[in-house]
Amino acid sequence: MFATARESLLVLNAALCIQAANPSFYETFSYTAEETVGRPLLELDGGFWDTPDLRHLLHEHLRAQSSCRDVELAIGPPGPRRRHICVNAHRDADGVIVLAIEDVTDAAALEKTLREREEQYRLLFESIEEGFAIIKILVDENGVPVDYRFLETNPAFVDHTGLAEAEGQRMSVLNPDHEAHWLETYSRIAQTGRPERI
């Protein structure tokens, strides 16, 4: 099991020296057994693993509690070599620690990219001069469109329409006399997926 596990596994003695590592660890982090076994984990790779979060986990958390699950932390200095890992750990009565490490660097990078895109979208959404709204078509039990609800609007939409605080509201509540052709039009666009300029 140790040799075939997908996760990177390390066994540390009470002094936090690496006693064993599995093939996944060597492959994921590009180390050899000669570079790894017998070395203190926090001194491995010139101190690459010596980060405040991992130090806290090993020196304090695992002394107070025998295990931890799904602890996410970063190792290495900022830059292209920096890795994000998710750690599960267990310490036995003799102080031996088993670490199961999952490299989640790609997932962290994707999350960062999505967050940056969300910020860019939000800036564009809030600053464009055109009124912009996202709505949801509401249907009855037979699937017939009966109303629509505003999910999101930008400041320009409020300026153009006067519909302040429309988000979360139904159009029939905001304006009971709203022309029916708008609901028909929006419903058609939602059903066909084809954009229209009206």
Coordinates of C-alpha atoms in Angstrom, one line a residue:
M1 CA 0.0 0.0 0.0
F2 CA 2.8 2.4 0.9
A3 CA 4.6 1.7 -2.4
T4 CA 1.5 2.0 -4.6
A5 CA -0.4 4.9 -3.0
R6 CA -1.2 7.8 -5.3
E7 CA -0.6 10.3 -2.5
S8 CA 2.9 11.2 -1.5
L9 CA 3.7 9.5 1.8
L10 CA 6.4 10.3 4.3
V11 CA 7.3 8.7 7.6
L12 CA 9.1 10.9 10.1
N13 CA 10.7 9.9 13.3
A14 CA 10.2 11.9 16.5
A15 CA 13.1 14.2 15.5
L16 CA 11.2 14.9 12.2
C17 CA 13.8 13.1 10.1
I18 CA 12.5 11.3 7.1
Q19 CA 12.6 7.5 7.6
A20 CA 10.8 6.5 4.4
A21 CA 9.1 8.0 1.4
N22 CA 7.0 6.3 -1.3
P23 CA 7.6 6.4 -5.0
S24 CA 4.8 9.0 -5.5
F25 CA 6.7 11.5 -3.2
Y26 CA 9.9 11.1 -5.3
E27 CA 8.0 11.5 -8.6
T28 CA 5.8 14.4 -7.5
F29 CA 8.5 16.5 -5.9
S30 CA 11.5 15.3 -8.0
Y31 CA 13.7 14.0 -5.2
T32 CA 15.8 10.8 -5.0
A33 CA 16.0 8.5 -2.0
E34 CA 19.6 9.6 -1.4
E35 CA 18.5 13.2 -1.1
T36 CA 15.5 12.4 1.1
V37 CA 15.9 9.5 3.6
G38 CA 17.7 10.4 6.8
R39 CA 17.3 14.2 6.3
P40 CA 15.2 16.4 8.5
L41 CA 12.1 17.3 6.5
L42 CA 12.4 21.0 7.3
E43 CA 16.0 21.0 5.9
L44 CA 15.2 19.1 2.8
D45 CA 16.0 20.9 -0.5
G46 CA 17.8 23.7 1.2
G47 CA 14.9 24.5 3.5
F48 CA 12.3 24.5 0.8
W49 CA 9.8 22.8 3.2
D50 CA 10.6 25.0 6.1
T51 CA 7.6 27.2 6.1
P52 CA 5.8 28.7 9.2
D53 CA 2.6 26.7 8.5
L54 CA 4.3 23.3 8.1
R55 CA 6.5 24.1 11.1
H56 CA 3.4 24.9 13.2
L57 CA 1.7 21.7 12.0
L58 CA 4.7 19.5 13.0
H59 CA 5.9 21.2 16.1
E60 CA 2.6 22.3 17.7
H61 CA -0.5 20.9 16.2
L62 CA 0.7 17.2 16.1
R63 CA 2.0 17.5 19.6
A64 CA -1.4 18.7 20.9
Q65 CA -3.4 16.4 18.7
S66 CA -2.5 13.0 17.2
S67 CA -3.9 13.7 13.7
C68 CA -5.1 16.3 11.3
R69 CA -7.0 16.2 8.0
D70 CA -7.1 18.3 4.9
V71 CA -4.7 21.0 6.0
E72 CA -3.8 23.2 3.0
L73 CA -0.6 25.1 3.0
A74 CA 2.1 26.4 0.7
I75 CA 5.8 25.3 0.7
G76 CA 8.7 27.1 -0.9
P77 CA 9.4 30.7 -1.4
P78 CA 7.1 32.8 -3.7
G79 CA 7.9 32.1 -7.4
P80 CA 7.6 29.3 -10.0
R81 CA 8.7 26.5 -7.6
R82 CA 6.2 27.3 -4.9
R83 CA 3.8 24.4 -4.3
H84 CA 0.4 24.2 -2.6
I85 CA -0.2 21.0 -0.8
C86 CA -3.0 19.3 1.2
V87 CA -1.8 17.3 4.2
N88 CA -3.3 14.6 6.3
A89 CA -1.1 13.5 9.2
H90 CA -1.0 11.1 12.1
R91 CA 1.4 10.8 15.1
D92 CA 1.6 7.6 17.1
A93 CA 2.5 7.2 20.8
D94 CA 6.3 7.0 19.9
G95 CA 6.2 10.3 18.1
V96 CA 6.4 8.7 14.6
I97 CA 4.5 10.8 12.1
V98 CA 3.0 9.7 8.8
L99 CA 2.2 12.4 6.3
A100 CA 0.0 12.0 3.3
I101 CA 0.6 14.8 0.9
E102 CA -1.4 15.8 -2.1
D103 CA 0.0 18.4 -4.5
V104 CA -2.9 20.8 -5.3
T105 CA -0.7 23.4 -7.0
D106 CA -2.7 23.2 -10.3
A107 CA -6.0 23.5 -8.4
A108 CA -4.7 26.5 -6.5
A109 CA -3.4 28.2 -9.7
L110 CA -6.8 27.6 -11.3
E111 CA -8.6 29.1 -8.3
K112 CA -6.3 32.1 -8.5
T113 CA -7.0 32.6 -12.2
L114 CA -10.8 32.3 -11.7
R115 CA -10.6 34.8 -8.8
E116 CA -8.7 37.2 -11.0
R117 CA -11.1 36.8 -13.9
E118 CA -14.0 37.4 -11.5
E119 CA -12.4 40.6 -10.3
Q120 CA -11.9 41.7 -14.0
Y121 CA -15.5 40.8 -14.8
R122 CA -16.7 42.7 -11.8
L123 CA -14.7 45.8 -12.7
L124 CA -16.1 45.7 -16.3
F125 CA -19.6 45.0 -15.1
E126 CA -19.6 47.9 -12.7
S127 CA -17.9 50.4 -15.0
I128 CA -19.5 50.1 -18.4
E129 CA -22.0 52.7 -19.5
E130 CA -24.5 50.3 -20.9
G131 CA -27.2 49.0 -18.6
F132 CA -26.6 45.4 -17.9
A133 CA -28.9 42.9 -16.2
I134 CA -29.0 39.1 -15.7
I135 CA -32.4 37.7 -15.3
K136 CA -34.0 34.3 -14.7
I137 CA -37.2 33.2 -16.5
L138 CA -39.8 31.9 -14.1
V139 CA -42.3 29.3 -15.4
D140 CA -45.5 27.7 -14.0
E141 CA -46.1 24.0 -13.4
N142 CA -46.7 23.5 -17.1
G143 CA -43.4 25.1 -18.1
V144 CA -45.1 28.3 -19.4
P145 CA -43.1 31.5 -18.7
V146 CA -45.0 33.7 -16.3
D147 CA -42.4 36.2 -14.9
Y148 CA -38.7 36.9 -14.6
R149 CA -36.5 37.7 -11.7
F150 CA -33.4 40.0 -11.7
L151 CA -30.3 38.2 -10.5
E152 CA -27.8 40.9 -11.1
T153 CA -27.7 44.5 -12.4
N154 CA -25.0 47.1 -12.8
P155 CA -25.1 50.8 -11.8
A156 CA -25.8 51.9 -15.4
F157 CA -28.9 49.7 -15.5
V158 CA -30.3 51.5 -12.5
D159 CA -29.5 54.9 -14.1
H160 CA -31.2 53.9 -17.3
T161 CA -34.3 52.2 -15.9
G162 CA -34.8 53.7 -12.4
L163 CA -35.1 50.2 -11.0
A164 CA -33.1 50.5 -7.9
E165 CA -32.6 47.4 -5.7
A166 CA -34.0 45.2 -8.4
E167 CA -31.8 42.2 -7.6
G168 CA -33.8 39.3 -6.3
Q169 CA -37.1 41.0 -7.3
R170 CA -39.7 39.8 -9.8
M171 CA -40.5 42.1 -12.7
S172 CA -44.3 41.7 -11.9
V173 CA -43.6 43.2 -8.4
L174 CA -41.3 46.0 -9.6
N175 CA -43.7 47.0 -12.4
P176 CA -47.1 45.2 -12.6
D177 CA -47.9 47.0 -15.8
H178 CA -44.7 45.9 -17.6
E179 CA -45.5 45.0 -21.3
A180 CA -46.0 41.3 -21.8
H181 CA -43.9 41.3 -25.0
W182 CA -40.7 41.7 -23.0
L183 CA -41.4 38.4 -21.1
E184 CA -42.2 36.7 -24.5
T185 CA -39.0 38.0 -26.0
Y186 CA -36.7 37.1 -23.1
S187 CA -38.3 33.6 -22.9
R188 CA -37.7 33.0 -26.5
I189 CA -34.0 34.0 -26.2
A190 CA -33.6 31.8 -23.1
Q191 CA -35.2 28.8 -24.9
T192 CA -33.4 29.1 -28.2
G193 CA -30.0 30.4 -26.9
R194 CA -29.9 32.8 -29.8
P195 CA -29.0 36.4 -29.1
E196 CA -31.3 39.2 -30.4
R197 CA -31.0 42.9 -30.8
I198 CA -34.3 44.6 -30.2

